[in-house]
Coordinates of C-alpha atoms and ligand atoms in Angstrom, one line a residue:
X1 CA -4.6 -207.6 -89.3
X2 CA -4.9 -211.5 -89.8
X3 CA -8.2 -212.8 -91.0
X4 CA -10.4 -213.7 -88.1
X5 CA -12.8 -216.0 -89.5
X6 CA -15.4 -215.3 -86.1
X7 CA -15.3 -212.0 -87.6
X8 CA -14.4 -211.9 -91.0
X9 CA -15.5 -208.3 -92.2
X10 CA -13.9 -206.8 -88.9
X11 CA -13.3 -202.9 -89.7
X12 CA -14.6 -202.8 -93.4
X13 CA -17.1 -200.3 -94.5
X14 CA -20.0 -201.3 -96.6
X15 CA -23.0 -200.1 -98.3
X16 CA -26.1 -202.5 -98.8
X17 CA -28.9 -201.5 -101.1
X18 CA -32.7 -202.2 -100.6
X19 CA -31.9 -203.7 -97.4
X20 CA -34.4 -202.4 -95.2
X21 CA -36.5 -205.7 -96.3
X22 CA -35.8 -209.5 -97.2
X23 CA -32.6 -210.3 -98.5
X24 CA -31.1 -207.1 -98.1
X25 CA -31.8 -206.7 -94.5
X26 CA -30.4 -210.1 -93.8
X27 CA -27.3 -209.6 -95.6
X28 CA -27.0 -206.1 -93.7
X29 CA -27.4 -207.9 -90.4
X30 CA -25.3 -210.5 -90.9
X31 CA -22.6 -207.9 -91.9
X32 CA -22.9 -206.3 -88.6
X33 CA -22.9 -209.1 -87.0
X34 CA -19.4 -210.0 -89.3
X35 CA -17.7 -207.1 -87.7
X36 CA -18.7 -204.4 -90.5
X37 CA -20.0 -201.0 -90.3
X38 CA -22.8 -200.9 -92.5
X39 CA -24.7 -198.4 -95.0
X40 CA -28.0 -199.5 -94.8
X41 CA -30.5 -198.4 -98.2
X42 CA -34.5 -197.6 -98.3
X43 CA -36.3 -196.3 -100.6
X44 CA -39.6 -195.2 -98.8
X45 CA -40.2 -196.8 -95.4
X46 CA -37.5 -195.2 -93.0
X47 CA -39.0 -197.3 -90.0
X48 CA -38.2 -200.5 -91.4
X49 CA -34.6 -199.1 -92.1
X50 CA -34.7 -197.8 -88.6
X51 CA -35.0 -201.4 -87.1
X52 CA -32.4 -203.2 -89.4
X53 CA -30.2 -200.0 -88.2
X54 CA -30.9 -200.5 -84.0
X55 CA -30.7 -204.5 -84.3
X56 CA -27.4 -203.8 -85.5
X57 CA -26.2 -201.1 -83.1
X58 CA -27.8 -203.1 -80.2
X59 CA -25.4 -206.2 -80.9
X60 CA -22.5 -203.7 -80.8
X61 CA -21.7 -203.3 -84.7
X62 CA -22.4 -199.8 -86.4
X63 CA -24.7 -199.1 -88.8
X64 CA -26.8 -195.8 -90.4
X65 CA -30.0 -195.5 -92.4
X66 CA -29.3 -193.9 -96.2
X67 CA -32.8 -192.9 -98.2
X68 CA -32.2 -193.1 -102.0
X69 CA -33.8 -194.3 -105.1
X70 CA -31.2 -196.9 -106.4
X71 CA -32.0 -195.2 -110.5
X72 CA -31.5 -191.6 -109.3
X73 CA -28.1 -190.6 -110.5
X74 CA -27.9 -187.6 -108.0
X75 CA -30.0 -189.5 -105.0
X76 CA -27.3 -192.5 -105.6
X77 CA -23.9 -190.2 -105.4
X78 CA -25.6 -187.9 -102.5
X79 CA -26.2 -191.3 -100.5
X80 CA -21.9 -192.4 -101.3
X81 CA -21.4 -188.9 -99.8
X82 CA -23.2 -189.4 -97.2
X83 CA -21.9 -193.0 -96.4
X84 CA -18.2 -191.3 -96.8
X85 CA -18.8 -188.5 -94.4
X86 CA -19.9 -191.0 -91.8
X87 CA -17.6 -193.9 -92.2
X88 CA -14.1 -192.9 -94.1
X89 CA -14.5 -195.0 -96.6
X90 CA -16.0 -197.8 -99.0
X91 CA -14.6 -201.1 -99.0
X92 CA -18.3 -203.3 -100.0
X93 CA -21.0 -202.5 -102.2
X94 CA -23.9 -204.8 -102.5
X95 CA -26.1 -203.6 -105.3
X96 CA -29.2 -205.7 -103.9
X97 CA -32.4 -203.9 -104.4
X98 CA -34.8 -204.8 -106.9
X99 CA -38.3 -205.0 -108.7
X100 CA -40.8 -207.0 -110.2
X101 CA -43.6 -205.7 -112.1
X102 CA -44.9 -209.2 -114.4
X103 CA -47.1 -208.9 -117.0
X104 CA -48.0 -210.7 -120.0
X105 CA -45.3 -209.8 -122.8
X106 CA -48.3 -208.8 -125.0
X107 CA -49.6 -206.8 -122.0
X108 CA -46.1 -205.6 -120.6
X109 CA -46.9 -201.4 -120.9
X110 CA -43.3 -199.4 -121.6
X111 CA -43.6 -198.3 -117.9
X112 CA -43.7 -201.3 -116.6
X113 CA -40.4 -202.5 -118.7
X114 CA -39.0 -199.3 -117.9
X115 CA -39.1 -199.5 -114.0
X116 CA -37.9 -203.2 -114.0
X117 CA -34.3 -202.1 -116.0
X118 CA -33.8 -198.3 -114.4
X119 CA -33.8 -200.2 -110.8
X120 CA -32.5 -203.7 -111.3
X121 CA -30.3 -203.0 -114.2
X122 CA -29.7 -199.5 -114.0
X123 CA -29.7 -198.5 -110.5
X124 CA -26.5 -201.5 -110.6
X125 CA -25.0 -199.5 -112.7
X126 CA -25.0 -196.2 -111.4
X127 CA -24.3 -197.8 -107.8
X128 CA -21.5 -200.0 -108.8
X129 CA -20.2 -196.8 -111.1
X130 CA -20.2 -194.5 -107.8
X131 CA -18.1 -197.8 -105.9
X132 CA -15.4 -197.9 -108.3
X133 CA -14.6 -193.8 -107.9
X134 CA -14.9 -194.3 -105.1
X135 CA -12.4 -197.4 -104.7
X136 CA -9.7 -196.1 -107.2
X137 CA -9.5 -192.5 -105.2
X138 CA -8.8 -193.8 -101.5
X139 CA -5.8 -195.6 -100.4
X140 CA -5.9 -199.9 -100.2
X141 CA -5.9 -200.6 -96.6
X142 CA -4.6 -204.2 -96.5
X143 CA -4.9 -204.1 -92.9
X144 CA -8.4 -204.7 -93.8
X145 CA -9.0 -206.4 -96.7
X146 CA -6.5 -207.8 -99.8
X147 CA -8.9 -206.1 -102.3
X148 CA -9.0 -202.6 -103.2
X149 CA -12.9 -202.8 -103.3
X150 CA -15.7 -205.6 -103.5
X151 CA -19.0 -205.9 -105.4
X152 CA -21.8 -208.3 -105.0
X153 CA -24.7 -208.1 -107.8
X154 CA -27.6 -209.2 -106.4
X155 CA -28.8 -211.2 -109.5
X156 CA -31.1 -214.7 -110.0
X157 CA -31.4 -218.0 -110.9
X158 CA -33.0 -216.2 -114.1
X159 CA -30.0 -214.5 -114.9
X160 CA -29.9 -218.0 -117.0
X161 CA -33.6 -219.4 -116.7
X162 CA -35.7 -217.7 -119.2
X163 CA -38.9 -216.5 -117.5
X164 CA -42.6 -216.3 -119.2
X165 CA -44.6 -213.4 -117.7
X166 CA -41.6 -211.7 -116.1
X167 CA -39.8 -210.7 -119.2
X168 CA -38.9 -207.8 -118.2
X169 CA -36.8 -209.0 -115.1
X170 CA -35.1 -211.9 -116.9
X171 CA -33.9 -209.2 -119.1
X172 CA -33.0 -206.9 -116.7
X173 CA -31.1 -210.3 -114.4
X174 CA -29.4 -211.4 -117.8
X175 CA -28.5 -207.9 -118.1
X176 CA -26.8 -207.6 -114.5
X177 CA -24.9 -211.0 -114.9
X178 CA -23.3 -209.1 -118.5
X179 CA -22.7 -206.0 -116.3
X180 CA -21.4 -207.8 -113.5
X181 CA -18.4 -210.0 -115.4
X182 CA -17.5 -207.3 -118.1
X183 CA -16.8 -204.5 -114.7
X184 CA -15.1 -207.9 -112.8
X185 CA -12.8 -208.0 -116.1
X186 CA -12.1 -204.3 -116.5
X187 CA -11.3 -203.3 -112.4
X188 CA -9.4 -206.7 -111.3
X189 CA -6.2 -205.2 -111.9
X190 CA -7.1 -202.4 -109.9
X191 CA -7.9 -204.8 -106.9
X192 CA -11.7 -204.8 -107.5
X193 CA -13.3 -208.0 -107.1
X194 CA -16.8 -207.8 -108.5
X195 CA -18.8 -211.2 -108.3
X196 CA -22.2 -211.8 -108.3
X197 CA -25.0 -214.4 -106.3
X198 CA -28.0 -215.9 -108.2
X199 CA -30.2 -216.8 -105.3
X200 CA -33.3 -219.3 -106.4
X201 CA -36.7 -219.4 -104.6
X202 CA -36.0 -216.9 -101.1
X203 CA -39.0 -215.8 -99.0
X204 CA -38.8 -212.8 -98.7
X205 CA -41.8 -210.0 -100.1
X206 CA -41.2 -210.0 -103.2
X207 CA -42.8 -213.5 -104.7
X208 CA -45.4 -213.8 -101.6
X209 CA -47.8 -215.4 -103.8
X210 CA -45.4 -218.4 -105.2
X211 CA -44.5 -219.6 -101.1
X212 CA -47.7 -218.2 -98.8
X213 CA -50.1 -221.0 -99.1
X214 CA -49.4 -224.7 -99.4
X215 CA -50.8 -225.4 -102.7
X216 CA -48.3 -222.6 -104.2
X217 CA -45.6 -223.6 -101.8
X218 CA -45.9 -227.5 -102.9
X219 CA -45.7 -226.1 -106.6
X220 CA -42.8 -224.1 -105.7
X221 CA -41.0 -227.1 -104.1
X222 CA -40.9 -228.7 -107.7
X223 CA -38.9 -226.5 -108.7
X224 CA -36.2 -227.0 -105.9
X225 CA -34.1 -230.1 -105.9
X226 CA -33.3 -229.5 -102.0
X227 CA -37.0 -229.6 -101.3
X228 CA -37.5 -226.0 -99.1
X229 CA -37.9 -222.9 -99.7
X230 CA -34.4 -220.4 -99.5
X231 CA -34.5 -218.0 -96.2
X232 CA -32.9 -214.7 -96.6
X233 CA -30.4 -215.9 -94.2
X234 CA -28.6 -218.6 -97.3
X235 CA -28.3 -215.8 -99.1
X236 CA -26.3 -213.3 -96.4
X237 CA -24.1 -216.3 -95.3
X238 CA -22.6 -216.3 -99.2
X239 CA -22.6 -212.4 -99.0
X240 CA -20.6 -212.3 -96.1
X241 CA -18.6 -215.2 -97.7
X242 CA -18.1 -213.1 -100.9
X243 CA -17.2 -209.7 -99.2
X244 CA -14.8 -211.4 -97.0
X245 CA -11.1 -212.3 -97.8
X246 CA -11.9 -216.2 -97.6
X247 CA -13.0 -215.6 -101.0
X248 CA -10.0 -213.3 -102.4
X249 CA -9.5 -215.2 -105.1
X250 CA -12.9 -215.2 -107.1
X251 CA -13.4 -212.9 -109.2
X252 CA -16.3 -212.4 -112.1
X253 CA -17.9 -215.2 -111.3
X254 CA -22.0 -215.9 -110.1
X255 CA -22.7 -217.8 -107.0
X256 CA -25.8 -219.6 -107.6
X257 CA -27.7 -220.5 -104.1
X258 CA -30.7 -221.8 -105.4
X259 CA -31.7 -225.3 -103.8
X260 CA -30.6 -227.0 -107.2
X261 CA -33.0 -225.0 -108.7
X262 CA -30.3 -224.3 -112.1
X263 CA -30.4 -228.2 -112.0
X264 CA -33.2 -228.6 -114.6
X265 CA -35.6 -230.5 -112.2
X266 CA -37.5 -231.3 -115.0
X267 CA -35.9 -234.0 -115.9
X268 CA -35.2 -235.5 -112.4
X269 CA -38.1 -238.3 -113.8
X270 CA -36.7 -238.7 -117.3
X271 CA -33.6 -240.8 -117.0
Ligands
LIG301 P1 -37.7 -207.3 -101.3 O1 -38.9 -206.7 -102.1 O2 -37.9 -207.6 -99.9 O3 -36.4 -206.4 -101.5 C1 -36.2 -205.5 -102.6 C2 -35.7 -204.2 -102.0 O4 -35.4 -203.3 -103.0 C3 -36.7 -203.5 -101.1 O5 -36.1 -203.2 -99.8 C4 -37.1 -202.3 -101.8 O6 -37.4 -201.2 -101.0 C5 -35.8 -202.0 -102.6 N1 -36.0 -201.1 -103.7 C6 -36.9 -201.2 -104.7 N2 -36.9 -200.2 -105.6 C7 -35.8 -199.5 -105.1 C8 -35.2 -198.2 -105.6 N3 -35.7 -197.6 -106.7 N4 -34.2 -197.7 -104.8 C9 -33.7 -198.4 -103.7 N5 -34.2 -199.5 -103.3 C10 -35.3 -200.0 -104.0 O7 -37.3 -208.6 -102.1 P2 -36.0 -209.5 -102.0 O8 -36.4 -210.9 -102.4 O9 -35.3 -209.3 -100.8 O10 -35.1 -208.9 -103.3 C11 -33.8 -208.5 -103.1 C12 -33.0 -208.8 -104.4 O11 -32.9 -210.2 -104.5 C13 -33.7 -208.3 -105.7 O12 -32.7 -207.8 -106.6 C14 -34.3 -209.5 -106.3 O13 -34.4 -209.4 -107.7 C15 -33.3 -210.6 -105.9 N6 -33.8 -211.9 -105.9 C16 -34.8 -212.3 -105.0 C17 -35.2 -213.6 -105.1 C18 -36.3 -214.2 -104.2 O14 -36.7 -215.3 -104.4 N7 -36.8 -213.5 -103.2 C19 -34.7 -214.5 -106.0 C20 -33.7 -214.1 -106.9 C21 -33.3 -212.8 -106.8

């Protein structure tokens, strides 16, 4: 099949965590609307997969609602199965959902450490873990893709930007960006492209409070060179970029889509 750049995920198979809300939905979408079928991750609110699922279907593409709880070892492989049985195969995971729970490090309780790493860090791991087996035991199908298998890492601009109050998920970022280069370095032969996307500011639900009123939006825009806010749809347009064959040669490597936000804007009045 020659790459068909109106469609550039026609026939591949792929699995989207946490993506019955913000980021995750829109990259699930927009892979749809790329020509993949797509695995489509919730936790807890099977409506809101629902949708995501029947805006999919009703623009043609195929998709299917999977409930699991990205840190559940068994929940994570029964959801692969699942995926398997309905659609052949695997060819894209994107390891997406996440958690905050800030606190003040003095005030950070073990639980709320421990939630942030089992999902963010954690339920990467036993995701990405459940991709590769399930990449190195079916056949290449270069009629589809050049790689064996992809792998997008959801991580963030704080994969690098150290982050007071929210220690917990820097960690847990810095953690994934580790995860994400050392598994790039250990599958590539195999065909496995892993990569991973830093998005900056995105609104989406989880940092309401830092875009939904102007004062916090206006102190939010500091921050951002470009000067607005990231949509979820920046974020799925590099998704689909990264799962796709346009991008077969990177490999290990973070695509930060962040407004300039990595750009120390500090110092944008200090020359
Ligand atoms: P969101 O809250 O809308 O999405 C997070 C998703 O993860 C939700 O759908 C939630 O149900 C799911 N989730 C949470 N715990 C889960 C679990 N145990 N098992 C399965 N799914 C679970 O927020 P978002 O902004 O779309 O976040 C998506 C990813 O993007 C996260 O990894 C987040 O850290 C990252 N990110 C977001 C921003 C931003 O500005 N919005 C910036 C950088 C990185």
């Amino acid at each position: 099949m020659t790459f068909d750049p109106r469609l550039p995920l026609r026939g591949q198979k792929a699995l989207v965590t946490g993506a019955s809300s913000g980021i995750g939905a829109a990259i699930a979408s927009a892979f749809g609307a790329a020509g993949a079928a797509v695995g489509v991750n919730y936790r807890s609110h099977p409506e809101e997969a629902g949708r995501i699922v029947e805006a999919i279907r009703g623009a043609g593409g195929e998709a299917m609602a999977l409930k699991a709880d990205v840190s559940r070892e068994d929940e994570v492989r029964t959801m692969f199965d699942a995926f398997g049985d309905a659609f052949g195969r695997l060819d894209v995971l994107v390891a997406n959902s996440g958690v905050q729970r800030d606190a003040a490090f003095a005030e950070m309780t073990l639980d709320q450490w421990r939630r942030v790493i089992d999902v963010n860090l954690t339920g990467q791991f036993l995701c990405a873990r459940e991709a590769v087996r399930r990449f190195l035991a079916q056949a290449p199908d270069p009629s589809v893709s050049r790689a064996t298998g992809k792998i997008i890492c959801m991580s963030s601009v704080h994969e690098v930007i150290p982050w007071a109050g929210h220690v917990n998920y820097a960690a847990s970022k810095g953690g994934v960006m580790l995860m994400m280069k050392s598994l790039a370095q250990e599958v590539a032969q195999a065909g496995i492209r892993v990569n991973g996307i830093a998005p900056g500011a995105i609104r989406t639900p989880i940092n309401r409070e830092a875009w939904e009123t102007p004062e916090a939006e206006r102190k939010l825009l500091e921050l951002i060179p470009y000067a607005r806010v990231g949509e979820p749809e920046d974020i799925a347009r590099a998704a689909v970029w990264l799962a796709s064959d346009a991008s077969d040669y990177v490999v290990g490597t973070t695509l930060f889509v962040d407004g300039g936000m990595t750009l120390y804007p500090g110092f944008r009045e200090n020359g």
